[in-house]
PDB file of C-alpha atoms in Angstrom:
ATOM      1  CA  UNK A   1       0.000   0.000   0.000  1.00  0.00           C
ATOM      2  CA  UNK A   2       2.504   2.243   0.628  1.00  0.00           C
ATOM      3  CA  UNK A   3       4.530   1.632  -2.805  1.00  0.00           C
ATOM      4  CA  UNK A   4       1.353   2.340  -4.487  1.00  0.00           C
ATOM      5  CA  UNK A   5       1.093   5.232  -2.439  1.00  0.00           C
ATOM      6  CA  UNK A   6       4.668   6.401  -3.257  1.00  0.00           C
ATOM      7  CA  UNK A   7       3.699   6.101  -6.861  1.00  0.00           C
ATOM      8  CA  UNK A   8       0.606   8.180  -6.587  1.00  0.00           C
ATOM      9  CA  UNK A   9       1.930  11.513  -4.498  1.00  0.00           C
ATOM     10  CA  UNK A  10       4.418  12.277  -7.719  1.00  0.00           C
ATOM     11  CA  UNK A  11       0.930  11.904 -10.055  1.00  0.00           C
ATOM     12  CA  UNK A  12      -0.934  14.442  -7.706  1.00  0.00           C
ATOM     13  CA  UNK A  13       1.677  16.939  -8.034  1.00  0.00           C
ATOM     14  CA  UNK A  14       1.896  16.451 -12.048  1.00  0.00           C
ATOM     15  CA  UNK A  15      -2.042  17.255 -11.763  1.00  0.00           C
ATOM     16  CA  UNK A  16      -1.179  20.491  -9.740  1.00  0.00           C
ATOM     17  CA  UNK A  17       1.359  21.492 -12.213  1.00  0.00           C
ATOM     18  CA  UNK A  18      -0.749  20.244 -14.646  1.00  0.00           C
ATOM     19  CA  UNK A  19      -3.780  22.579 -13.931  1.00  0.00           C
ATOM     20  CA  UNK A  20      -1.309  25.747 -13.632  1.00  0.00           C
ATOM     21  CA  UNK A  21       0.177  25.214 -16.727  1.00  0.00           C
ATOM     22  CA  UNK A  22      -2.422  25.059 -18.966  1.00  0.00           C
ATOM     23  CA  UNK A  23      -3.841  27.939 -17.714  1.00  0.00           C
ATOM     24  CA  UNK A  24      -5.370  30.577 -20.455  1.00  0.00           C
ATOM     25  CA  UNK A  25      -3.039  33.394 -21.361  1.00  0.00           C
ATOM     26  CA  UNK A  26      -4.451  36.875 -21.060  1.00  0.00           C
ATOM     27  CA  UNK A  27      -3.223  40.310 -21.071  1.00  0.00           C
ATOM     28  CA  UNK A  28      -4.013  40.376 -17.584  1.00  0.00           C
ATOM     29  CA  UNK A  29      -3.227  37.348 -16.003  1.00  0.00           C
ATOM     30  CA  UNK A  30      -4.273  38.310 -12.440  1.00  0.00           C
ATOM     31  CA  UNK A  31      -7.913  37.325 -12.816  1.00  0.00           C
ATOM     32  CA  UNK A  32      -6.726  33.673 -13.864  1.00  0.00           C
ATOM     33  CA  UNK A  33      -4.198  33.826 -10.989  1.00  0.00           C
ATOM     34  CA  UNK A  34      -6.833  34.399  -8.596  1.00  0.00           C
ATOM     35  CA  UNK A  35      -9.251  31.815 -10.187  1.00  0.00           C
ATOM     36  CA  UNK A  36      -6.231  29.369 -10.113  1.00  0.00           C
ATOM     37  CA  UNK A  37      -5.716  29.704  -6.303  1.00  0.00           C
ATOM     38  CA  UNK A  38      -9.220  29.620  -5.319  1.00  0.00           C
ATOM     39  CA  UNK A  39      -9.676  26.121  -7.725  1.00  0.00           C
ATOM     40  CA  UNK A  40      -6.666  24.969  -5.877  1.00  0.00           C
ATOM     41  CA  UNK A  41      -7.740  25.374  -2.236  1.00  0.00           C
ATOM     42  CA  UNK A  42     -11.390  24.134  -3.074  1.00  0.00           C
ATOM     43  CA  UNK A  43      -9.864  21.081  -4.135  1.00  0.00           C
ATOM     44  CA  UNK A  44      -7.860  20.663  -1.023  1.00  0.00           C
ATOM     45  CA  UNK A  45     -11.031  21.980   1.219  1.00  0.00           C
ATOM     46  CA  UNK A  46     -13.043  18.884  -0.629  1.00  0.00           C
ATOM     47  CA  UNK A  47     -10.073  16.455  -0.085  1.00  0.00           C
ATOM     48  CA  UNK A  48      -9.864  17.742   3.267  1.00  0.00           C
ATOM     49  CA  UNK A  49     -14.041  16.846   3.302  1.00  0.00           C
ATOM     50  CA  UNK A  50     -13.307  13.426   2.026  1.00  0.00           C
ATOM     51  CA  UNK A  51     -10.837  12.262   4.071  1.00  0.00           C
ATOM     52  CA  UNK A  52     -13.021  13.468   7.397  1.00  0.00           C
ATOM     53  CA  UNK A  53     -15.661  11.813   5.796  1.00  0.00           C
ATOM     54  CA  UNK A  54     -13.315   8.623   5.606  1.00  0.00           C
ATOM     55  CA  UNK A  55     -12.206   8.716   9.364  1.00  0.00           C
ATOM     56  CA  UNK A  56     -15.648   9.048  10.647  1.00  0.00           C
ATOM     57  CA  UNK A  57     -16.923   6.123   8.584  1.00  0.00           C
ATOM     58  CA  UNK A  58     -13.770   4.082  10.004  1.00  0.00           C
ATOM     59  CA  UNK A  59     -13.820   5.600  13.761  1.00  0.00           C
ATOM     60  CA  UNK A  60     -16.155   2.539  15.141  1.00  0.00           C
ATOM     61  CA  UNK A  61     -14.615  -0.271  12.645  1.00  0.00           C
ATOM     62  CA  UNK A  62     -11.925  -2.592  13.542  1.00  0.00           C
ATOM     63  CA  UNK A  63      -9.760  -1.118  11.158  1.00  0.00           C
ATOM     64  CA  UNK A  64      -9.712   2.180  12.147  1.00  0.00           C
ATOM     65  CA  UNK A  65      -5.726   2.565  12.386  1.00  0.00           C
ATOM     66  CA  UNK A  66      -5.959   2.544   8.676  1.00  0.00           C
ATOM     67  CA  UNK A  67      -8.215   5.670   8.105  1.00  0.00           C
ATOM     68  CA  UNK A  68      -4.911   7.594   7.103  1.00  0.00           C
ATOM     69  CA  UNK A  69      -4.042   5.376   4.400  1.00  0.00           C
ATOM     70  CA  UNK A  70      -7.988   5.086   2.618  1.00  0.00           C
ATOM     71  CA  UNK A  71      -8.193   8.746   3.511  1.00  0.00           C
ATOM     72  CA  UNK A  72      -5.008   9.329   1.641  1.00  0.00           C
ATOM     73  CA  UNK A  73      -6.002   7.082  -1.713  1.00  0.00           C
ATOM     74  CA  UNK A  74      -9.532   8.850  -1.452  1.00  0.00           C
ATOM     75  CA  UNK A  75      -7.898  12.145  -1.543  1.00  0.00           C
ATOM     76  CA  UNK A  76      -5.797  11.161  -4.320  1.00  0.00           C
ATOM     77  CA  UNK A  77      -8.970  10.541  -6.320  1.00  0.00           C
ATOM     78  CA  UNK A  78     -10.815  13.527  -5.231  1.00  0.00           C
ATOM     79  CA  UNK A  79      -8.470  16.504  -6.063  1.00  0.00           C
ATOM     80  CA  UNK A  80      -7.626  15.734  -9.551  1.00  0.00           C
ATOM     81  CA  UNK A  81     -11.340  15.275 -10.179  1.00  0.00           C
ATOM     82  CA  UNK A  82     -11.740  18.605  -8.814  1.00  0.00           C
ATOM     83  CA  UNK A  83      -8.798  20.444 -10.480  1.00  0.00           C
ATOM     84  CA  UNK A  84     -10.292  19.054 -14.036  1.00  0.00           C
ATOM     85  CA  UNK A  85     -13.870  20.450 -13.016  1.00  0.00           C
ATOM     86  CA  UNK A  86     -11.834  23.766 -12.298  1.00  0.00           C
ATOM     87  CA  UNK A  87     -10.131  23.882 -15.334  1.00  0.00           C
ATOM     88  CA  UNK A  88     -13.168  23.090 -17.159  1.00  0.00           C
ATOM     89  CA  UNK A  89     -14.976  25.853 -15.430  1.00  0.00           C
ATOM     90  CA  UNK A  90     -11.600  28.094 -16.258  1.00  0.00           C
ATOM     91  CA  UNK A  91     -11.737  27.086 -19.872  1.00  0.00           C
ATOM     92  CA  UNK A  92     -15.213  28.064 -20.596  1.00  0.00           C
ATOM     93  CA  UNK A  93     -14.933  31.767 -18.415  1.00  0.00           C
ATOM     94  CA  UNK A  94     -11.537  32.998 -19.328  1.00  0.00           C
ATOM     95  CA  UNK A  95     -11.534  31.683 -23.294  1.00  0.00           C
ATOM     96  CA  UNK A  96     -10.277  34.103 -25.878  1.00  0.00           C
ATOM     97  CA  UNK A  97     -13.418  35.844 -27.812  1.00  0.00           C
ATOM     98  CA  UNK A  98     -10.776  36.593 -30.437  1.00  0.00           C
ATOM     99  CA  UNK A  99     -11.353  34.498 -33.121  1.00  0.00           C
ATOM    100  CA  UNK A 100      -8.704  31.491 -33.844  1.00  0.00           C
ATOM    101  CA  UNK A 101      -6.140  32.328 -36.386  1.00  0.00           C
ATOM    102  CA  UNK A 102      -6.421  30.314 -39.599  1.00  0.00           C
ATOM    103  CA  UNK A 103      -3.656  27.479 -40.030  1.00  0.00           C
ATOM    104  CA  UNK A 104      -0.842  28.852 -42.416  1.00  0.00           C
ATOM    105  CA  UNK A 105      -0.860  27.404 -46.108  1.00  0.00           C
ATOM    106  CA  UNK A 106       1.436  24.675 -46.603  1.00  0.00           C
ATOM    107  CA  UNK A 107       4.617  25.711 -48.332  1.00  0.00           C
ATOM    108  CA  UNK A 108       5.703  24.240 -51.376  1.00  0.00           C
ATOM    109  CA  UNK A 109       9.225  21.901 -50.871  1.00  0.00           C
ATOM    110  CA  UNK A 110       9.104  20.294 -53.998  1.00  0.00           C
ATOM    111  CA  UNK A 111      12.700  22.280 -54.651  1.00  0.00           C
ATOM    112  CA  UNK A 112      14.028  22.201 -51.480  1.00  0.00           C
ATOM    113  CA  UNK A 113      16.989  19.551 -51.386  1.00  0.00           C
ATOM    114  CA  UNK A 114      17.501  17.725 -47.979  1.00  0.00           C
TER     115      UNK A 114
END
């Protein structure tokens, strides 16, 4: 469990670093900033949720010296779900209203020698 475990904390950073990165370029990037930081601490507030939720389901079982470790795989679930919603949310506020630019024509290389 805890090899898997080891495995998994490098993928929830990549999904941090993930969501800031493809964050929306704009001429004022402090809006997206903002949103950013406030879609990162909701998803640790609802892994925070999840993994209470976790260690009051486990208080009374036999198990419960293992809430930690199910709290920690739950979590691991929850905040990349929630960063995607984010970014999804992100996408469809901060998108460009310019239109997209048209693909450049192909150039010709029938003459070029390689």
């Amino acid at each position: 469990m805890l090899f898997a475990l080891s495995l998994l904390l490098p993928l929830l950073a990549f999904f941090f670093w993930l969501f800031w990165r493809l964050s929306p370029a704009r001429p004022d990037p402090r809006p997206v900033r903002w949103f950013n930081l406030a879609g990162i601490l909701a998803a640790l507030a609802v892994g925070a949720i999840a993994a209470w939720q976790v260690r009051a389901a486990m208080a009374a079982s036999s198990d419960h010296n293992w809430w930690p470790v199910v709290a920690a795989f739950y979590m691991l679930a929850v905040i990349p779900l929630c960063l995607a919603f984010a970014g999804t949310i992100r996408h469809f506020i901060f998108r460009s209203s310019a239109p997209a630019k048209p693909p450049e024509p192909p150039r010709d290389l029938s003459q070029t020698r390689f």
